[in-house]
XYZ file of C-alpha atoms in Angstrom:
743
model
C -23.843 -29.399 -25.456
C -25.912 -27.556 -28.096
C -25.483 -27.898 -31.856
C -23.193 -24.895 -32.155
C -20.883 -26.191 -29.439
C -20.563 -29.697 -30.926
C -17.124 -30.319 -32.242
C -15.774 -27.177 -30.587
C -13.030 -29.152 -28.865
C -11.605 -30.167 -32.217
C -11.635 -26.548 -33.372
C -10.090 -25.378 -30.109
C -7.150 -27.698 -30.631
C -5.946 -25.353 -33.383
C -5.673 -22.368 -31.031
C -6.029 -23.419 -27.410
C -2.753 -24.632 -25.932
C -0.682 -23.122 -28.724
C 2.365 -20.935 -28.081
C 0.862 -17.589 -29.088
C 2.591 -14.192 -29.119
C 0.590 -11.451 -27.448
C -1.652 -9.623 -29.869
C -1.010 -6.362 -28.010
C 2.766 -6.790 -28.193
C 3.308 -4.677 -31.324
C 1.347 -1.796 -29.780
C 3.469 -1.906 -26.644
C 6.866 -2.116 -28.282
C 5.960 0.621 -30.775
C 4.669 2.997 -28.105
C 1.144 3.041 -29.527
C -0.394 1.456 -26.424
C -1.635 4.315 -24.246
C -1.131 3.914 -20.518
C -2.960 6.167 -18.070
C -0.346 8.900 -17.781
C 0.038 8.969 -21.586
C -3.359 10.600 -22.001
C -3.268 14.316 -22.672
C -6.174 16.660 -23.313
C -6.441 20.360 -24.201
C -6.212 22.522 -21.116
C -4.639 19.751 -19.042
C -3.640 20.733 -15.511
C -1.322 18.847 -13.170
C -1.861 17.920 -9.537
C 0.884 17.191 -7.011
C 0.002 16.081 -3.474
C 1.560 17.593 -0.377
C 2.642 14.788 1.941
C 2.993 14.879 5.699
C 6.511 14.826 7.112
C 5.437 13.107 10.323
C 3.774 9.741 10.913
C 1.784 10.451 14.068
C 0.223 13.684 15.229
C -2.030 16.533 14.095
C -1.987 19.443 11.705
C -1.950 22.636 13.754
C -1.724 25.065 10.844
C -1.719 24.842 7.044
C -0.438 27.912 5.183
C -1.047 27.836 1.440
C -0.598 31.544 0.732
C 2.905 31.300 -0.730
C 1.941 28.367 -2.926
C -1.200 30.068 -4.229
C 0.830 33.103 -5.278
C 3.306 31.112 -7.341
C 3.253 31.086 -11.174
C 0.777 28.775 -12.844
C -1.013 27.690 -9.672
C -4.754 27.263 -10.160
C -5.886 25.624 -6.929
C -4.601 24.332 -3.614
C -6.954 21.657 -2.304
C -7.095 20.913 1.416
C -9.535 20.044 4.184
C -11.158 23.461 4.060
C -12.106 23.490 0.377
C -12.205 19.957 -0.999
C -15.913 19.648 -0.267
C -17.803 16.577 0.795
C -16.326 13.192 0.015
C -18.234 10.144 1.236
C -17.109 6.846 2.711
C -17.676 3.714 0.655
C -19.849 0.673 1.326
C -20.242 -2.496 -0.720
C -17.197 -1.768 -2.895
C -13.535 -2.374 -2.173
C -11.189 0.321 -0.928
C -8.276 -0.295 1.450
C -7.873 3.199 2.900
C -11.373 3.977 4.099
C -10.750 7.560 5.219
C -11.520 10.101 2.455
C -8.606 12.424 1.617
C -8.211 15.502 3.871
C -11.075 14.195 6.025
C -9.566 15.407 9.317
C -6.379 16.916 10.734
C -5.027 13.676 12.229
C -1.816 12.227 10.741
C -1.594 8.447 10.924
C 1.337 7.618 8.626
C 4.283 9.345 7.020
C 3.422 10.817 3.646
C -0.334 11.085 4.287
C -1.805 13.654 1.906
C -2.494 16.974 3.643
C -3.097 19.089 0.521
C -2.692 19.037 -3.250
C -1.558 21.741 -5.631
C -3.007 22.021 -9.146
C -1.087 24.070 -11.698
C -0.630 24.486 -15.433
C 2.559 22.414 -15.527
C 3.925 19.569 -13.465
C 6.968 21.663 -12.597
C 4.861 24.569 -11.324
C 2.711 22.192 -9.276
C 5.775 20.491 -7.796
C 7.392 23.784 -6.808
C 4.194 25.098 -5.259
C 3.585 21.870 -3.327
C 7.017 22.330 -1.742
C 5.991 25.861 -0.726
C 2.955 24.752 1.313
C 3.833 25.252 4.994
C 2.454 22.808 7.555
C 2.886 23.020 11.326
C 2.316 19.793 13.227
C 1.866 18.630 16.780
C 3.980 15.512 16.572
C 3.863 12.331 18.618
C 6.301 9.438 18.444
C 5.215 6.926 15.783
C 5.157 3.178 16.173
C 6.811 1.501 13.190
C 8.481 -1.359 15.058
C 8.796 -4.438 12.877
C 8.401 -6.742 15.881
C 4.693 -7.346 16.182
C 2.445 -7.913 19.171
C -1.273 -8.449 18.756
C -3.580 -5.443 19.160
C -6.651 -7.570 18.455
C -7.677 -10.849 20.109
C -6.434 -13.901 18.173
C -9.149 -15.145 15.850
C -9.391 -18.880 15.251
C -9.500 -19.754 11.580
C -9.316 -23.350 10.496
C -9.324 -25.949 13.272
C -9.623 -29.715 13.517
C -8.745 -32.249 16.190
C -6.691 -31.373 19.275
C -3.647 -29.614 17.875
C -1.915 -28.630 21.105
C -2.207 -31.959 22.921
C -1.112 -33.812 19.771
C 1.881 -31.504 19.480
C 2.815 -32.049 23.115
C 2.774 -35.815 22.579
C 4.598 -35.783 19.216
C 7.863 -37.690 18.890
C 9.510 -34.981 16.767
C 8.697 -31.271 16.974
C 9.475 -27.958 15.325
C 8.519 -24.695 17.058
C 9.849 -21.629 15.254
C 8.775 -18.121 14.256
C 9.141 -16.788 10.725
C 9.006 -13.119 9.731
C 8.436 -11.405 6.402
C 8.952 -7.636 6.068
C 7.023 -4.843 4.430
C 7.408 -5.304 0.692
C 6.506 -2.431 -1.620
C 4.861 -2.879 -5.010
C 7.197 -1.400 -7.574
C 5.684 -1.894 -11.021
C 7.271 0.156 -13.775
C 4.076 2.186 -14.184
C 3.362 4.557 -11.300
C -0.179 4.971 -9.995
C -1.956 7.716 -11.920
C -5.314 9.333 -12.577
C -6.360 11.549 -15.461
C -9.724 13.056 -14.548
C -11.979 14.745 -17.100
C -15.133 16.616 -16.035
C -17.513 17.848 -18.751
C -19.847 19.758 -16.449
C -22.056 16.750 -15.784
C -19.990 13.572 -15.885
C -16.562 12.213 -15.045
C -14.334 10.236 -17.364
C -11.505 8.798 -15.295
C -8.434 7.247 -16.886
C -7.011 5.081 -14.126
C -4.264 2.622 -13.266
C -6.805 0.072 -12.096
C -6.963 -3.687 -11.852
C -10.727 -3.458 -11.360
C -12.477 -0.758 -13.375
C -16.005 -1.751 -12.341
C -15.163 -1.655 -8.637
C -13.283 1.594 -9.220
C -16.380 3.119 -10.750
C -18.528 2.024 -7.811
C -16.067 3.570 -5.347
C -15.897 6.854 -7.228
C -19.674 7.078 -7.621
C -20.104 6.758 -3.871
C -17.143 8.915 -2.875
C -18.104 11.774 -5.201
C -21.799 11.548 -4.338
C -22.973 11.106 -7.918
C -24.820 8.444 -9.942
C -23.460 5.526 -11.998
C -24.410 7.120 -15.304
C -22.112 10.048 -14.493
C -18.873 8.065 -14.105
C -16.843 6.181 -16.685
C -13.530 4.486 -15.807
C -10.973 3.464 -18.438
C -7.821 1.337 -18.124
C -6.778 0.167 -21.569
C -3.259 -0.877 -20.577
C -1.602 -1.336 -17.214
C 2.108 -1.370 -16.532
C 1.493 -4.155 -14.025
C 0.119 -3.786 -10.537
C 0.908 -6.914 -8.464
C -2.264 -6.208 -6.460
C -1.383 -2.634 -5.523
C -3.739 -1.284 -8.177
C -6.726 -3.440 -7.275
C -8.567 -0.772 -5.315
C -8.717 3.040 -5.545
C -6.409 5.167 -3.398
C -6.975 8.766 -2.178
C -5.184 10.383 -5.131
C -8.027 9.206 -7.394
C -10.588 11.267 -5.459
C -8.249 14.283 -5.286
C -7.821 14.377 -9.073
C -11.559 14.012 -9.715
C -12.478 16.815 -7.313
C -9.817 19.086 -8.799
C -11.160 18.492 -12.318
C -14.707 19.261 -11.146
C -13.750 22.441 -9.321
C -11.633 23.816 -12.158
C -13.611 22.480 -15.102
C -10.427 21.264 -16.809
C -8.726 17.868 -17.148
C -6.355 17.084 -14.288
C -3.498 14.581 -14.301
C -2.071 13.249 -11.053
C 0.842 10.798 -11.131
C 2.233 9.676 -7.793
C 5.996 9.798 -7.413
C 8.155 6.757 -6.813
C 8.601 7.901 -3.218
C 4.820 8.047 -2.770
C 4.624 4.443 -3.958
C 6.253 3.551 -0.620
C 3.795 5.612 1.431
C 0.396 6.111 -0.107
C -0.685 3.115 -2.185
C -0.298 0.059 0.030
C 2.276 -2.665 0.563
C 2.550 -6.272 1.647
C 2.398 -6.072 5.439
C 4.844 -7.437 7.972
C 3.913 -10.971 8.970
C 5.078 -12.818 12.074
C 4.163 -16.504 12.145
C 4.768 -19.055 14.843
C 4.730 -22.528 13.318
C 4.463 -25.653 15.473
C 4.733 -28.973 13.667
C 4.625 -32.349 15.354
C 5.310 -35.691 13.678
C 5.793 -39.359 14.376
C 9.305 -40.748 14.241
C 8.701 -41.942 10.681
C 7.564 -38.529 9.478
C 3.754 -38.545 9.639
C 2.363 -35.162 10.666
C 0.199 -35.398 13.775
C -0.158 -31.681 14.542
C 0.166 -28.372 12.710
C -0.324 -25.005 14.407
C 0.053 -21.603 12.779
C -0.384 -18.494 14.923
C 0.236 -15.315 12.995
C 0.114 -11.568 13.477
C 0.057 -9.176 10.541
C 0.654 -5.444 10.473
C -2.197 -3.120 9.622
C -2.688 0.649 9.790
C -4.099 2.783 12.582
C -7.551 3.159 10.986
C -8.041 0.206 8.673
C -8.184 -3.529 9.317
C -6.251 -5.404 6.662
C -5.517 -9.059 7.395
C -2.967 -10.972 5.368
C -4.476 -14.463 5.236
C -1.263 -16.378 5.915
C -3.241 -19.612 6.282
C -4.735 -19.448 2.788
C -3.094 -22.765 1.872
C -2.355 -24.285 5.290
C -5.551 -26.310 5.955
C -5.384 -28.302 2.706
C -1.659 -28.476 2.013
C -0.728 -31.575 4.006
C -2.531 -34.378 5.786
C -2.739 -34.082 9.546
C -5.589 -34.966 11.920
C -4.894 -32.021 14.214
C -4.609 -28.436 13.028
C -5.246 -24.997 14.449
C -4.776 -21.550 12.915
C -5.122 -18.203 14.676
C -4.763 -14.687 13.298
C -4.382 -11.263 14.907
C -3.598 -7.700 13.836
C -0.947 -5.251 15.009
C -1.439 -1.529 14.338
C 1.453 0.578 13.159
C 1.844 4.157 11.934
C 2.253 2.972 8.367
C -0.091 3.260 5.422
C -2.811 0.660 4.996
C -1.492 -2.603 3.522
C -3.070 -4.211 0.496
C -2.880 -7.323 -1.642
C 0.493 -8.129 -3.168
C 1.044 -10.994 -5.593
C -0.229 -14.147 -3.885
C -1.538 -12.361 -0.760
C -1.578 -14.622 2.270
C -0.287 -17.735 0.565
C 3.111 -16.237 -0.286
C 4.212 -15.283 3.252
C 2.207 -18.196 4.672
C 3.979 -20.785 2.539
C 7.346 -19.231 3.333
C 6.659 -20.123 6.955
C 5.049 -23.511 6.345
C 7.602 -24.741 3.809
C 10.503 -23.506 5.938
C 9.074 -25.352 8.942
C 8.622 -28.494 6.844
C 12.286 -28.303 5.875
C 13.252 -27.952 9.527
C 11.026 -30.924 10.385
C 12.697 -33.031 7.682
C 16.074 -32.130 9.180
C 14.915 -33.101 12.685
C 13.604 -36.403 11.300
C 16.809 -37.081 9.317
C 14.444 -37.432 6.367
C 14.619 -36.211 2.783
C 12.434 -33.084 2.360
C 10.839 -34.551 -0.767
C 9.903 -37.771 0.986
C 8.423 -35.886 3.949
C 6.016 -34.066 1.660
C 5.100 -37.180 -0.295
C 4.420 -39.036 2.944
C 1.914 -36.383 4.041
C -0.094 -36.071 0.833
C -3.851 -35.838 1.617
C -6.520 -37.627 -0.428
C -9.035 -34.805 0.113
C -9.139 -31.299 1.560
C -8.981 -31.988 5.281
C -9.725 -28.336 6.025
C -13.280 -28.477 4.718
C -13.835 -32.167 4.060
C -14.365 -31.651 0.331
C -12.817 -33.586 -2.542
C -10.155 -31.873 -4.635
C -11.418 -30.863 -8.054
C -7.958 -31.744 -9.358
C -4.705 -32.176 -7.472
C -1.453 -33.502 -8.905
C 1.051 -32.303 -6.314
C 2.686 -35.729 -5.963
C 3.412 -35.881 -9.684
C 4.645 -32.273 -9.602
C 7.141 -33.149 -6.869
C 8.311 -36.323 -8.584
C 8.655 -34.645 -11.977
C 10.476 -31.675 -10.465
C 12.864 -33.865 -8.493
C 13.735 -35.811 -11.628
C 14.317 -32.696 -13.759
C 16.367 -31.029 -11.040
C 18.470 -34.099 -10.337
C 17.460 -34.226 -6.668
C 18.628 -37.835 -6.300
C 22.230 -36.561 -6.522
C 21.757 -34.311 -3.480
C 23.945 -35.103 -0.476
C 22.308 -33.925 2.766
C 25.400 -32.668 4.601
C 25.778 -28.914 5.106
C 28.167 -27.521 2.493
C 28.789 -31.018 1.128
C 28.163 -30.176 -2.519
C 30.567 -28.156 -4.661
C 30.992 -27.066 -8.260
C 33.734 -24.917 -9.759
C 35.013 -24.017 -6.318
C 31.621 -22.844 -5.080
C 29.506 -24.426 -2.378
C 26.119 -25.531 -3.679
C 22.879 -25.563 -1.724
C 19.788 -27.405 -2.912
C 16.365 -26.724 -1.473
C 12.752 -27.307 -2.393
C 9.305 -26.114 -1.396
C 5.754 -26.755 -2.516
C 3.234 -24.130 -3.524
C -0.493 -23.640 -3.846
C -2.925 -20.960 -4.944
C -6.689 -20.840 -5.024
C -8.773 -21.555 -8.111
C -11.856 -19.387 -8.467
C -14.084 -17.490 -10.882
C -15.958 -14.217 -10.810
C -19.149 -12.893 -12.414
C -18.357 -11.961 -16.003
C -20.239 -10.754 -19.058
C -18.993 -10.611 -22.633
C -20.239 -9.586 -26.057
C -18.991 -10.913 -29.397
C -19.701 -9.536 -32.877
C -18.971 -11.211 -36.212
C -18.633 -8.355 -38.666
C -19.180 -7.992 -42.387
C -15.609 -6.771 -42.938
C -14.283 -10.202 -41.966
C -13.316 -9.313 -38.432
C -14.633 -10.237 -35.026
C -14.981 -8.057 -31.950
C -15.054 -9.289 -28.355
C -15.723 -6.940 -25.451
C -15.509 -7.378 -21.693
C -14.963 -4.852 -18.919
C -12.039 -6.689 -17.372
C -8.448 -5.487 -17.716
C -5.165 -6.780 -19.069
C -2.549 -6.024 -16.431
C 0.269 -7.442 -18.536
C -0.680 -11.095 -18.154
C -2.041 -11.679 -21.669
C -5.822 -11.276 -21.282
C -6.141 -9.564 -24.670
C -4.574 -12.614 -26.291
C -6.518 -15.232 -24.312
C -9.838 -13.647 -25.260
C -8.850 -13.530 -28.913
C -7.805 -17.176 -28.698
C -11.225 -18.132 -27.309
C -13.064 -16.426 -30.172
C -10.600 -17.773 -32.724
C -10.972 -21.307 -31.381
C -14.741 -21.238 -31.894
C -14.816 -19.493 -35.286
C -11.539 -20.147 -37.066
C -11.099 -16.405 -37.556
C -7.373 -15.515 -37.478
C -6.230 -13.772 -34.314
C -5.062 -10.718 -36.239
C -8.672 -10.201 -37.364
C -10.083 -10.318 -33.838
C -10.387 -7.009 -32.024
C -10.478 -7.179 -28.228
C -11.952 -4.339 -26.156
C -11.139 -4.308 -22.449
C -10.735 -1.959 -19.521
C -13.795 0.290 -19.835
C -16.871 0.468 -17.627
C -18.974 1.127 -20.730
C -18.315 -2.485 -21.716
C -20.101 -5.549 -20.297
C -18.928 -5.891 -16.678
C -15.948 -8.172 -16.179
C -13.863 -9.655 -13.394
C -11.302 -8.041 -11.137
C -7.752 -8.719 -12.345
C -6.794 -10.324 -9.072
C -6.505 -13.771 -7.564
C -5.395 -15.280 -10.894
C -9.075 -15.663 -11.753
C -9.617 -13.707 -14.977
C -8.945 -16.566 -17.388
C -11.211 -19.022 -15.574
C -13.919 -16.345 -15.455
C -13.863 -15.130 -19.062
C -13.800 -18.629 -20.586
C -17.512 -19.411 -20.107
C -18.664 -15.870 -20.858
C -16.644 -15.492 -24.071
C -17.429 -19.007 -25.324
C -21.157 -18.468 -24.700
C -21.075 -15.106 -26.460
C -19.172 -16.517 -29.427
C -21.531 -19.468 -29.772
C -24.521 -17.159 -29.562
C -23.068 -15.031 -32.353
C -22.396 -18.158 -34.437
C -25.943 -19.368 -33.821
C -27.253 -16.040 -35.083
C -25.008 -16.351 -38.121
C -26.356 -19.816 -38.953
C -29.914 -18.564 -38.566
C -29.131 -15.679 -40.904
C -27.673 -18.104 -43.455
C -30.972 -19.975 -43.637
C -33.209 -16.939 -44.041
C -34.335 -15.474 -47.355
C -34.746 -17.032 -50.773
C -31.409 -15.742 -52.083
C -29.214 -17.464 -49.548
C -27.171 -20.502 -50.534
C -28.748 -22.382 -47.637
C -32.397 -21.593 -48.347
C -34.616 -24.366 -47.052
C -31.990 -25.591 -44.618
C -32.237 -25.417 -40.855
C -29.522 -23.911 -38.629
C -28.890 -27.298 -37.092
C -27.881 -28.588 -40.545
C -25.004 -26.102 -40.680
C -21.612 -25.634 -39.072
C -19.240 -22.670 -38.750
C -15.511 -23.255 -39.049
C -12.517 -21.499 -40.555
C -14.718 -18.449 -41.037
C -17.066 -20.403 -43.327
C -20.709 -21.457 -43.011
C -21.145 -24.920 -44.462
C -23.167 -28.100 -44.252
C -22.102 -30.250 -41.330
C -21.228 -33.205 -43.516
C -19.215 -31.064 -45.938
C -15.780 -29.471 -45.588
C -15.536 -25.786 -44.705
C -14.317 -24.769 -48.149
C -17.550 -26.012 -49.695
C -19.566 -23.337 -47.902
C -19.819 -19.566 -47.953
C -17.747 -17.100 -45.970
C -19.639 -15.390 -43.216
C -18.872 -12.051 -44.859
C -20.882 -13.202 -47.866
C -23.732 -14.294 -45.612
C -23.841 -10.895 -43.922
C -23.541 -9.026 -47.200
C -26.426 -10.989 -48.647
C -28.564 -10.148 -45.624
C -27.530 -6.449 -45.631
C -26.223 -6.824 -42.083
C -23.178 -5.091 -40.634
C -22.749 -7.765 -37.974
C -24.388 -10.428 -35.856
C -23.769 -10.486 -32.131
C -24.021 -12.743 -29.129
C -23.761 -12.287 -25.393
C -22.573 -14.611 -22.658
C -22.073 -14.596 -18.921
C -20.541 -16.386 -15.974
C -22.779 -15.602 -13.023
C -22.001 -18.341 -10.519
C -18.644 -17.106 -9.330
C -17.245 -14.421 -7.021
C -14.574 -16.057 -4.899
C -15.947 -17.208 -1.531
C -19.639 -17.435 -2.456
C -19.122 -19.557 -5.578
C -21.423 -22.620 -5.312
C -18.556 -24.748 -6.628
C -16.650 -23.979 -3.439
C -19.335 -25.796 -1.480
C -18.750 -28.973 -3.495
C -15.018 -28.990 -4.286
C -11.695 -27.754 -3.033
C -10.299 -25.931 -6.061
C -6.637 -24.965 -6.060
C -3.518 -25.054 -8.167
C -0.390 -26.770 -6.870
C 3.262 -26.992 -7.697
C 6.841 -27.245 -6.514
C 10.059 -25.244 -6.758
C 13.558 -26.728 -6.602
C 16.270 -24.113 -6.094
C 20.054 -24.158 -6.305
C 22.235 -21.497 -4.708
C 25.963 -20.901 -5.071
C 27.804 -19.708 -1.968
C 31.323 -18.267 -1.997
C 32.231 -17.592 1.653
C 35.629 -16.130 0.714
C 33.935 -13.084 -0.830
C 30.528 -13.465 0.882
C 28.746 -13.895 -2.439
C 25.430 -15.730 -2.697
C 23.562 -16.281 -5.939
C 20.492 -18.266 -6.940
C 21.833 -20.140 -9.954
C 19.029 -22.499 -10.953
C 15.302 -23.006 -10.344
C 13.168 -25.876 -11.609
C 9.431 -25.331 -11.241
C 6.589 -27.739 -11.987
C 3.058 -26.328 -11.887
C -0.314 -28.090 -11.847
C -2.646 -25.265 -12.910
C -5.186 -27.070 -15.062
C -5.166 -26.733 -18.825
C -2.697 -24.176 -20.138
C -4.327 -22.050 -22.837
C -1.184 -20.210 -23.934
C 2.055 -21.841 -22.741
C 4.166 -18.862 -23.797
C 2.230 -16.370 -21.677
C 1.855 -18.831 -18.795
C 5.570 -19.606 -18.719
C 6.312 -15.888 -18.738
C 4.109 -15.472 -15.666
C 5.906 -18.201 -13.731
C 9.347 -16.966 -14.758
C 8.486 -13.447 -13.610
C 7.152 -14.796 -10.322
C 10.326 -16.815 -9.718
C 12.452 -13.710 -10.255
C 10.176 -11.860 -7.833
C 10.755 -14.740 -5.412
C 14.511 -14.209 -5.689
C 13.906 -10.599 -4.699
C 11.693 -11.664 -1.798
C 14.270 -14.128 -0.497
C 17.404 -12.003 -0.904
C 16.626 -8.314 -1.306
C 13.222 -6.754 -0.807
C 12.267 -4.987 2.400
C 11.065 -1.494 3.201
C 12.847 0.034 6.180
C 11.291 2.720 8.397
C 13.024 5.385 10.485
C 11.786 4.754 14.053
C 12.057 8.479 14.857
C 9.898 9.818 12.023
C 8.141 6.770 10.583
C 9.548 7.610 7.167
C 10.330 4.814 4.689
C 14.063 5.410 4.364
C 14.711 3.355 1.226
C 11.819 4.771 -0.790
C 13.543 4.649 -4.170
C 14.790 2.051 -6.601
C 18.429 2.697 -5.711
C 17.982 1.643 -2.082
C 14.972 -0.684 -2.338
C 16.618 -3.570 -4.135
C 14.646 -5.729 -6.542
C 15.993 -8.651 -8.523
C 17.523 -7.615 -11.829
C 18.637 -9.513 -14.916
C 21.987 -10.186 -13.236
C 20.185 -11.900 -10.339
C 17.970 -14.044 -12.550
C 18.738 -17.757 -12.342
C 18.353 -20.338 -15.048
C 14.614 -21.100 -14.864
C 13.016 -24.316 -16.087
C 9.192 -24.296 -16.035
C 7.013 -27.354 -16.646
C 3.212 -27.421 -16.702
C 1.471 -30.740 -16.090
C -1.458 -29.482 -18.192
C -4.214 -31.588 -16.620
C -7.594 -29.917 -17.294
C -9.740 -29.163 -14.245
C -13.248 -29.686 -15.658
C -14.951 -28.508 -12.483
C -13.925 -24.865 -12.771
C -14.787 -24.252 -16.424
C -15.298 -26.021 -19.727
C -11.658 -25.818 -20.788
C -10.329 -26.840 -17.378
C -8.052 -23.819 -16.977
C -6.981 -22.183 -13.728
C -4.827 -19.069 -13.289
C -1.024 -19.015 -13.146
C -0.174 -15.431 -12.183
C 0.446 -15.870 -8.474
C 1.322 -19.489 -7.745
C 4.828 -19.008 -9.151
C 5.733 -16.720 -6.245
C 4.220 -18.922 -3.538
C 6.907 -21.116 -1.992
C 9.802 -19.719 -4.027
C 11.429 -17.827 -1.157
C 11.271 -20.917 1.051
C 12.901 -23.084 -1.621
C 15.737 -20.550 -1.815
C 16.232 -20.169 1.950
C 16.088 -23.944 2.366
C 18.871 -24.136 -0.215
C 20.787 -21.463 1.706
C 20.646 -23.644 4.821
C 21.939 -26.624 2.863
C 24.870 -24.541 1.628
C 25.715 -22.572 4.771
C 24.050 -24.120 7.812
C 22.386 -20.757 8.500
C 18.599 -20.987 8.847
C 16.893 -17.893 7.462
C 13.692 -17.332 9.413
C 13.410 -13.616 8.722
C 13.387 -12.290 5.189
C 15.314 -11.166 3.337
C 18.455 -13.213 3.887
C 21.283 -10.870 4.902
C 24.880 -11.422 3.868
C 26.100 -10.392 7.324
C 24.108 -13.284 8.795
C 25.457 -15.747 6.260
C 29.021 -14.683 7.029
C 28.662 -16.510 10.330
C 28.729 -19.777 8.403
């Protein structure tokens, strides 16, 4: 480590790992934080899409005459006048077809036109006046899946089928998860500004740099003509990772009219036009010896995709490395339905995949007459058997043991309905979880300013997870500058390019870039302190000095003996010194680290349910979660992430599913009255523990992400508890009260 970095761990102890309130919290609670749809500009116009009322067929006629004659209407965009929009290569977009590209309808709600008017009300009324005649065919929205593509073999080792056939104890069951719709509080939105040459696009984006690349290609312009801004995001859960057609519609409308255009999708459109977690159907075959050692694991899954686009939910994301078995085989296939293109949703792949795997493990434990905890401990691997690599850090065994102790698992009696409290039947279940550890290319810039502040900039985003605060903590840890004097700039493609806010990878990616940039700025400050005859450190060398608590001082002297960096800058007539840093080795699958180590986070959920058969009432009353996610930089923010994920898991297990009308293909519960999400009343008592073991392989501080692992496995823990309480095995989510009433 260089001179500047020496002793940084001692400094970091003051800030890193401390319970820290979010620095952006006051802006959010006071309403000063501007979200995308909050932006308003002179001459603002409003766009409202016209959505198809069929899911399969063609447009035979589109009559916009009545709409164009209505008050305030400035433009009706459609296939005939939108102009050329290009397909995208090398950047991420889930729905590859440009808006209004042809007259074929492939899902209910597909945009067929868009009205732009001087008020939202005028645009809404005019959109309803657009008349569309269709040639309609029957849609396919069946939730039972059959493969439309040949099964593709993923991970494979040994002879899985023959080992299964010979196994002493077997489980062979199919598990189904439904369409789940992202329902963040903030709706998708675009505010597009065209100045005659360039676009400034205010977006609800989890990836502003990718968004810019998509828009540059789609609009047929150059990178210097597009700027994308996302200062604050009202969450996204993966649905806002990649641009959707409304983004292009708003930009074209702004260009054609020469005025700013705002387009905010409706809550109903959230169920149609901006992705969802797809249906998954997974056949799990587990074989074991009589004493519980896995000898075979097979996972054959089919996931729903759209008519045009291939989206695969990687249900085997965790399967190859989760448990030890010499024989394993995974296959994947797609099934096309007349539904919109799916996209990533919190913990894509691993969340539905671990519901199936952890449910099957519970069924195997039952068949073995074995405790579910002991079954998992017995099958703990000593390395990643999927790729043969060592684990960078894995403490799943300790997670399970710690969780069992905190939950009181030793008091569990295995009989169905055998546990009671206050007249209610209790069910106890558990499930393990995993999520990948990764990093992405990241650049950052840090300034130490003469006014006593610091400024750190990176073109990543804060989607509500605490990135603003983490970046301030990193700068504060290296400099001793108070967090309230550190300004963080994020969410702008004019800033140094940063990582996608997906995969729980932002923290692990910004750590090296921000620390490098801060140390480079400090190095420049120490050099400045030694220059010139008037400085207090004339004749000294930078390596003689240290920077701590905002002071430049001799290494062998306390900080208060030195000079504040503001004095150093003032004496040199400098406004600021700056440093830059980068993390260039990352980017998910092609990270060189992934060729040397298996890098993942692990954990366990223990769930308690209360069942009252007399009134058919089921409630998740208690969840104990233990997470091994490396070093925890801000326990308050990390705990908040896990708690939110657990509540989302309650919704996944008991409530959430999007239902489609088989006649029209329409999502019939496309609102928050009929699409049920977990509320405060459904929230159990949640106990979260972090093991806090640094993973030095991934980054200097040993931190991995915690955003998604909290949802992985939660639904299985709950449905396993439901079985313990009722004797009803839930293999298709969500659990339905009418099914439990059979108990």
